[in-house]
Amino acid sequence: MEKIRGWVYRVRDMGKVKFVLIRLFPENRVEQVVVKAGNVEDEVLEAVEGFYPETLIEVEGEWKATDKVKTGREFVARKIRVVSPSKPTPIDLTGKTPTDYSKRIRYRWLDVRRPEVSAVLRLKGVVLRAVRDYLRSQGFVETTLPIIISAAAEGGAELFPIVYFDREAFLAQSGQLYKQALVPSLGRVFTIGPSFRAEKSRTRKHLTEFWEIDAEAAFVTKEDLMDIEFGIYRSAADALNDYPELFERFGGTPPEVPKKYEVIDYDEALEILKGDGIEIPWGEDFGAPEERQLCSHFEVPFFIARFPRQQTAFYYKVDRDDPRYAHKMDFLAPGQRGMELSSGGIREEDPEMLRKRIIEFGLKPESFDWYLEMFEYGFPPHGGFGLGIERLTAVLLGLEKIMDATAFPRTPDILYP
Ligand code: AMO
């Protein structure tokens, strides 16, 4: 006899036979348990009727092949033990009675058990593993970076202040300054860590806490960085194709594995938009509708390489041949659900130029003392990128919004649970 465990998903009562659908531990796949008079004691048959969904049970019996259920098998029960009972659930996990988004979030700790949500979270795990494996294969050393910081790297307005004894401190907006500082020590370095942005953006692609792949490397060109970023996308897409069954659970399809990427620059992007009747003054950023419009022109992931200097953060290297530009590039996913996946580029290592750029962005050079100092000690030319895990997951899984690519989203409106 075999022993299985799972959560009651739904009970179908046919009198002398009860079909108990369970979410099987640990895969969380829905499977059918057949409880038949004669196979189990009468009390067990009665008890089954009273099982609320989410009752955790342990069943002894055996698997039997059948073409009557989608999985091609059912478990014939001989003994059932309740491991942990359940109260009636406040939301229907089978989705038969749809629950609106805010209520699903209120009960997210239950919602994450739904086979659909669980499949998405499992696939996110596949993405994370593929990213790590790929970056390691490229000689990157994984590290951790501080979350409590004392100065803004990505602009002062979006900082979450925290109480840090008697000093001013903030939650990190990215690992930017610290990953750069590790380049002379590790050569090629990456971390996957949380970034916090106090932005009141209520869109499908903004969270106040998101997880970022922060990578940085010495002696790289823009082309090297583009190859690495594309390599991440490609290996994650490739790895996801090993799990069609998980995609089926939420009605998705495994992503295409692109063979190549394309590159345009900011000025070309303006031209493309102009052709669609959208005029953006030179030097201005693309808003969400413009970004969507641009993505719709591409069938493979693409880079916008080279931006007007005012469109970049202070740490991107100013183009010495044409100082109106800086060596920053964005990586975007193609198509209708396309969006920016990462920003990256070559870094400024001239402390004097950096000081000017910090002032140019309205920040105080004093706040960056140690950062400016480190470039005076044999610092190699270097570059890197930051790639949002939720955005990458949402794009590769075909999810409508990035909130669905995280178990417990944080937005201006969502802080609970
Ligand atoms: P940037 O600010 O463009 O660059 O962020 C890098 C990537 O992080 C993701 N991201 C977000 N995801 C969800 N919600 C948000 N509010 C959010 N903000 C950013 C996006 C974005 O492309 N230090 C630089 C990177 C670098 O140059 O290395 C940085 O953080 O996918």
XYZ file of C-alpha atoms and ligand atoms in Angstrom:
448
model
C 0.000 0.000 0.000
C 1.094 3.526 -0.742
C 0.577 6.611 1.368
C -0.190 10.031 -0.112
C -0.987 13.407 1.412
C -2.945 16.309 0.080
C -5.499 19.050 0.623
C -9.156 18.439 -0.155
C -9.968 20.486 -3.240
C -13.521 19.366 -3.893
C -15.693 16.391 -2.922
C -18.085 14.793 -5.400
C -20.611 12.650 -3.608
C -22.102 9.822 -5.685
C -23.623 7.939 -2.703
C -21.653 4.745 -2.216
C -18.693 6.261 -4.053
C -17.128 9.594 -3.223
C -14.592 11.267 -5.420
C -12.259 13.428 -3.393
C -10.148 15.727 -5.508
C -7.001 16.599 -3.611
C -4.030 18.832 -4.268
C -1.296 16.275 -3.914
C 1.690 17.082 -1.712
C 4.279 18.213 -2.703
C 3.506 18.879 -6.394
C 0.152 20.566 -5.661
C -1.284 18.828 -8.735
C -4.996 18.014 -8.556
C -5.544 14.238 -8.365
C -8.602 12.096 -7.770
C -9.032 9.847 -4.747
C -11.816 7.252 -4.979
C -13.478 6.396 -1.699
C -15.786 3.410 -2.144
C -18.043 1.485 0.264
C -16.398 -1.858 0.965
C -12.908 -0.457 0.374
C -12.998 1.716 3.497
C -14.814 1.530 6.813
C -18.344 3.034 6.834
C -17.321 5.837 9.234
C -14.643 6.943 6.782
C -17.185 7.101 3.954
C -19.410 9.279 6.140
C -16.581 11.483 7.349
C -15.531 12.274 3.777
C -18.858 14.037 3.182
C -18.005 16.466 5.958
C -14.529 17.387 4.708
C -14.288 21.080 3.992
C -11.941 22.125 1.200
C -8.369 22.558 2.548
C -8.705 19.693 5.015
C -5.274 18.072 4.944
C -5.582 14.303 4.660
C -3.307 11.287 4.494
C -4.615 8.436 2.386
C -3.449 4.852 2.207
C -4.272 2.845 -0.895
C -2.979 2.388 -4.407
C -2.797 4.184 -7.750
C -4.870 2.767 -10.586
C -4.634 3.752 -14.236
C -7.843 5.152 -15.726
C -8.740 7.143 -18.795
C -11.730 8.709 -17.005
C -9.593 11.449 -15.418
C -7.248 13.878 -17.119
C -4.182 12.786 -15.155
C -4.675 9.215 -16.363
C -4.796 7.761 -12.866
C -6.744 7.749 -9.622
C -5.911 6.724 -6.076
C -8.071 4.014 -4.582
C -8.416 4.752 -0.861
C -8.268 2.073 1.837
C -7.670 4.292 4.848
C -8.000 8.058 5.403
C -6.618 10.089 8.290
C -7.197 13.802 8.825
C -3.799 15.414 9.470
C -5.210 18.922 9.917
C -8.855 19.990 9.587
C -10.007 23.144 7.809
C -12.687 25.704 8.466
C -14.849 26.702 5.466
C -12.570 28.851 3.317
C -13.420 32.549 2.764
C -12.491 32.246 -0.934
C -13.188 29.413 -3.356
C -9.809 27.947 -4.273
C -11.236 25.931 -7.156
C -12.196 29.140 -8.939
C -15.787 27.892 -9.513
C -16.985 30.982 -7.677
C -14.659 33.724 -8.914
C -13.115 35.981 -6.288
C -12.221 39.584 -7.089
C -8.557 40.619 -6.978
C -8.673 42.622 -3.733
C -10.308 39.743 -1.870
C -7.782 37.297 -3.317
C -5.020 39.556 -2.001
C -6.716 39.869 1.429
C -6.557 36.071 1.625
C -3.346 35.684 -0.359
C -2.031 33.117 2.144
C -4.881 30.876 0.913
C -4.818 32.128 -2.677
C -1.183 30.962 -3.091
C -2.443 27.396 -2.626
C -4.538 27.553 -5.808
C -3.057 25.269 -8.463
C -2.846 28.221 -10.886
C -0.934 30.448 -8.475
C 1.219 27.612 -7.243
C 2.183 26.795 -10.864
C 3.232 30.409 -11.488
C 5.338 30.458 -8.316
C 6.961 27.153 -9.249
C 7.822 28.508 -12.696
C 9.282 31.623 -11.087
C 11.544 29.230 -9.186
C 12.609 27.755 -12.538
C 13.427 31.271 -13.810
C 15.501 32.041 -10.698
C 17.430 28.796 -11.017
C 18.109 29.350 -14.731
C 19.333 32.911 -14.087
C 21.741 31.740 -11.396
C 23.025 28.811 -13.450
C 23.568 31.030 -16.482
C 25.382 33.813 -14.641
C 27.605 31.275 -12.876
C 28.432 29.702 -16.231
C 29.613 33.150 -17.352
C 32.026 33.455 -14.429
C 29.847 35.635 -12.162
C 30.249 35.184 -8.400
C 27.007 35.370 -6.393
C 27.028 37.676 -3.411
C 24.722 39.647 -1.103
C 24.551 43.429 -0.835
C 23.274 45.729 1.921
C 19.577 46.557 2.069
C 20.038 49.327 4.644
C 21.787 52.205 2.909
C 22.695 55.815 3.617
C 22.490 57.446 0.151
C 20.221 57.329 -2.913
C 21.634 55.709 -6.040
C 18.536 55.968 -8.229
C 17.266 59.474 -7.477
C 16.264 60.968 -4.141
C 12.495 61.087 -4.560
C 11.811 57.369 -4.438
C 13.481 56.456 -1.169
C 11.786 54.714 1.739
C 13.285 56.241 4.901
C 13.749 53.962 7.895
C 14.465 54.548 11.568
C 18.116 53.625 12.112
C 18.967 54.576 15.699
C 19.691 58.321 15.552
C 20.716 58.452 11.892
C 19.063 58.842 8.532
C 18.882 55.611 6.559
C 16.881 54.143 3.678
C 15.870 50.874 2.057
C 18.055 50.146 -0.975
C 16.653 51.222 -4.358
C 19.144 48.853 -6.005
C 22.516 47.291 -5.281
C 24.170 49.768 -7.640
C 26.998 51.399 -5.657
C 27.892 48.249 -3.750
C 27.983 45.885 -6.722
C 30.358 48.326 -8.422
C 32.534 48.394 -5.293
C 32.872 44.589 -5.471
C 34.151 44.544 -9.061
C 37.859 44.919 -8.151
C 37.382 42.106 -5.623
C 35.271 39.618 -7.592
C 35.741 40.605 -11.246
C 32.234 39.516 -12.224
C 29.608 39.710 -9.506
C 25.856 39.318 -9.150
C 23.158 39.230 -6.552
C 19.443 38.585 -6.602
C 18.045 40.845 -3.938
C 15.154 43.126 -3.025
C 14.950 46.713 -4.264
C 12.535 49.249 -2.867
C 11.020 52.222 -4.668
C 8.634 54.654 -2.990
C 6.805 55.300 -6.263
C 3.081 55.870 -6.279
C 2.840 54.120 -9.650
C -0.291 52.034 -9.943
C 0.532 50.152 -13.136
C 0.853 46.552 -14.314
C 4.670 46.799 -14.109
C 5.456 48.616 -10.867
C 5.879 47.257 -7.376
C 7.243 49.138 -4.363
C 9.323 46.059 -3.516
C 10.716 44.057 -6.399
C 13.623 41.654 -6.740
C 16.446 42.601 -8.971
C 19.235 40.651 -10.616
C 22.063 43.113 -10.082
C 25.158 42.191 -12.099
C 28.434 43.999 -12.659
C 31.669 43.054 -14.441
C 35.105 44.469 -15.200
C 36.393 45.006 -18.757
C 33.068 44.503 -20.508
C 31.742 46.233 -23.593
C 28.128 47.153 -24.217
C 27.978 44.216 -26.628
C 29.213 41.830 -23.913
C 26.508 43.098 -21.568
C 23.814 42.718 -24.211
C 24.931 39.147 -24.901
C 24.807 38.340 -21.182
C 21.363 39.851 -20.677
C 20.021 38.073 -23.733
C 21.675 34.898 -22.419
C 19.682 35.237 -19.196
C 16.413 35.687 -21.099
C 17.166 32.804 -23.439
C 18.227 30.326 -20.782
C 15.213 31.160 -18.609
C 12.883 30.736 -21.619
C 14.617 27.481 -22.476
C 14.346 26.121 -18.927
C 10.625 26.972 -18.759
C 9.974 24.808 -21.806
C 10.710 21.750 -19.654
C 7.487 22.379 -17.679
C 4.498 22.404 -20.094
C 2.301 20.791 -17.439
C 2.787 23.746 -15.066
C 1.826 26.163 -17.869
C -1.305 24.118 -18.531
C -2.413 24.602 -14.928
C -2.934 28.330 -15.430
C -3.818 28.236 -19.120
C -0.435 29.527 -20.278
C 1.975 28.377 -22.976
C 5.757 28.005 -22.613
C 7.603 30.991 -24.095
C 9.353 31.057 -27.423
C 13.124 30.718 -27.109
C 14.470 33.581 -29.230
C 17.522 32.953 -31.411
C 18.645 36.571 -31.598
C 18.068 40.047 -30.232
C 17.878 43.418 -31.938
C 19.463 46.745 -31.092
C 18.265 50.275 -31.775
C 19.250 53.535 -30.120
C 17.130 56.207 -28.499
C 17.000 58.351 -31.641
C 15.817 55.395 -33.722
C 13.145 54.678 -31.112
C 11.897 58.271 -31.511
C 11.761 57.732 -35.284
C 9.741 54.524 -34.931
C 7.263 56.314 -32.667
C 7.091 59.272 -35.025
C 6.148 56.857 -37.806
C 3.197 55.818 -35.598
C 2.166 59.439 -35.137
C 3.645 59.769 -31.638
C 5.977 62.763 -31.236
C 8.311 62.795 -28.229
C 10.621 65.785 -27.769
C 14.291 64.712 -27.855
C 15.574 64.013 -24.358
C 12.247 62.959 -22.846
C 11.490 59.530 -21.471
C 8.994 57.100 -22.976
C 5.773 56.718 -21.023
C 3.938 53.415 -20.677
C 1.860 53.799 -23.902
C 4.967 54.708 -25.931
C 6.874 51.766 -24.493
C 4.026 49.413 -25.406
C 3.897 50.886 -28.893
C 7.636 50.386 -29.365
C 7.514 46.791 -28.119
C 4.752 45.990 -30.591
C 7.238 46.621 -33.442
C 9.509 43.777 -32.318
C 9.253 40.012 -32.420
C 12.421 39.280 -30.452
C 13.816 40.929 -27.303
C 15.573 44.189 -28.103
C 17.844 46.833 -26.642
C 17.600 50.569 -26.795
C 21.299 51.357 -26.560
C 22.539 54.890 -25.908
C 20.274 57.426 -24.205
C 20.357 61.210 -23.779
C 22.500 61.810 -20.682
C 19.649 63.427 -18.758
C 17.656 60.198 -19.187
C 20.232 58.145 -17.289
C 21.443 57.953 -13.690
C 24.727 59.655 -12.721
C 26.768 56.446 -12.762
C 26.380 55.807 -16.517
C 29.410 56.872 -18.552
C 28.969 59.997 -20.625
C 29.831 59.407 -24.282
C 33.120 61.220 -24.783
C 32.515 61.527 -28.550
C 29.080 63.068 -28.105
C 28.450 64.231 -24.519
C 24.735 64.674 -25.162
C 24.524 60.921 -24.665
C 25.463 58.376 -21.989
C 26.261 54.662 -22.375
C 23.049 53.347 -20.912
C 20.858 50.741 -22.528
C 17.464 49.271 -21.759
C 16.471 45.709 -22.524
C 12.856 45.239 -23.574
C 10.588 42.271 -24.179
C 8.766 42.235 -27.518
C 5.108 42.146 -28.444
C 1.790 43.208 -26.943
C 2.836 42.344 -23.391
C 6.329 43.740 -23.893
C 7.926 46.002 -21.297
C 11.293 47.178 -20.042
C 13.096 44.288 -18.374
C 16.378 45.901 -17.443
C 18.609 48.940 -17.503
C 22.338 48.711 -17.706
C 25.430 50.140 -19.281
C 29.015 51.181 -18.980
C 29.920 53.107 -15.806
C 31.589 56.416 -15.292
C 34.906 55.900 -13.476
C 36.297 59.421 -13.602
C 35.660 60.804 -10.077
C 35.554 64.393 -11.332
C 32.983 63.624 -14.003
C 31.030 61.584 -11.436
C 30.986 64.514 -9.021
C 29.578 66.745 -11.795
C 26.989 64.156 -12.733
C 25.860 63.761 -9.112
C 25.289 67.529 -8.951
C 23.621 67.449 -12.395
C 21.037 65.060 -10.914
C 20.393 67.273 -7.890
C 22.187 64.970 -5.445
C 24.918 65.866 -2.937
C 28.486 64.651 -3.656
C 29.106 64.488 0.149
C 26.582 61.644 0.341
C 28.777 59.635 -2.036
C 32.171 60.185 -0.372
C 33.313 56.582 -0.237
C 31.935 55.840 -3.687
C 33.847 58.720 -5.268
C 36.998 57.864 -3.325
C 37.149 54.265 -4.528
C 37.709 55.292 -8.137
C 41.064 56.783 -7.155
C 42.474 53.335 -6.381
C 43.102 51.425 -9.619
C 39.501 50.943 -10.618
C 38.913 48.877 -13.801
C 36.544 49.968 -16.568
C 33.306 48.126 -15.895
C 29.602 47.857 -16.589
C 26.519 45.968 -15.516
C 22.759 45.834 -15.389
C 19.721 45.442 -13.158
C 16.982 43.110 -14.332
C 13.636 42.842 -12.523
C 12.725 39.252 -11.640
C 8.974 39.876 -11.522
C 9.018 41.553 -14.929
C 11.110 38.775 -16.465
C 8.793 36.152 -14.955
C 5.629 37.981 -16.055
C 6.890 38.372 -19.612
C 8.090 34.774 -19.974
C 4.918 33.343 -18.432
C 2.620 35.675 -20.362
C 1.085 37.200 -17.214
C -0.948 40.381 -17.532
C 0.624 42.150 -14.535
C 3.775 41.688 -12.493
C 1.813 41.506 -9.203
C 0.930 37.974 -10.318
C 4.622 37.089 -10.533
C 5.138 37.505 -6.806
C 3.627 35.682 -3.844
C 3.037 38.726 -1.657
C 2.995 41.890 -3.793
C 3.834 45.284 -2.361
C 2.261 48.305 -4.065
C 1.125 51.716 -2.765
C -2.217 50.024 -1.971
C -1.088 46.556 -0.880
C 0.838 46.018 2.350
C -1.262 43.172 3.761
C -0.779 40.260 4.255
P 16.322 50.636 -12.984
O 15.880 51.645 -12.000
O 15.948 50.876 -14.419
O 17.916 50.514 -12.978
O 15.813 49.210 -12.552
C 16.275 48.061 -13.189
C 15.139 47.111 -13.492
O 14.440 46.788 -12.292
C 13.070 46.637 -12.566
N 12.285 47.657 -11.848
C 11.078 47.433 -11.309
N 10.314 46.338 -11.254
C 9.136 46.427 -10.609
N 8.682 47.551 -10.007
C 9.413 48.687 -10.033
N 8.968 49.769 -9.409
C 10.680 48.666 -10.708
N 11.653 49.568 -10.915
C 12.621 48.942 -11.606
C 12.887 46.801 -14.047
C 14.058 47.670 -14.408
O 14.406 47.564 -15.752
N 20.909 50.393 -10.971
C 20.157 50.326 -12.190
C 20.551 49.130 -13.023
C 21.976 49.115 -13.522
O 22.342 50.011 -14.287
O 22.715 48.197 -13.157
C 18.680 50.265 -11.876
O 18.238 49.918 -10.803
O 12.969 45.509 -14.641
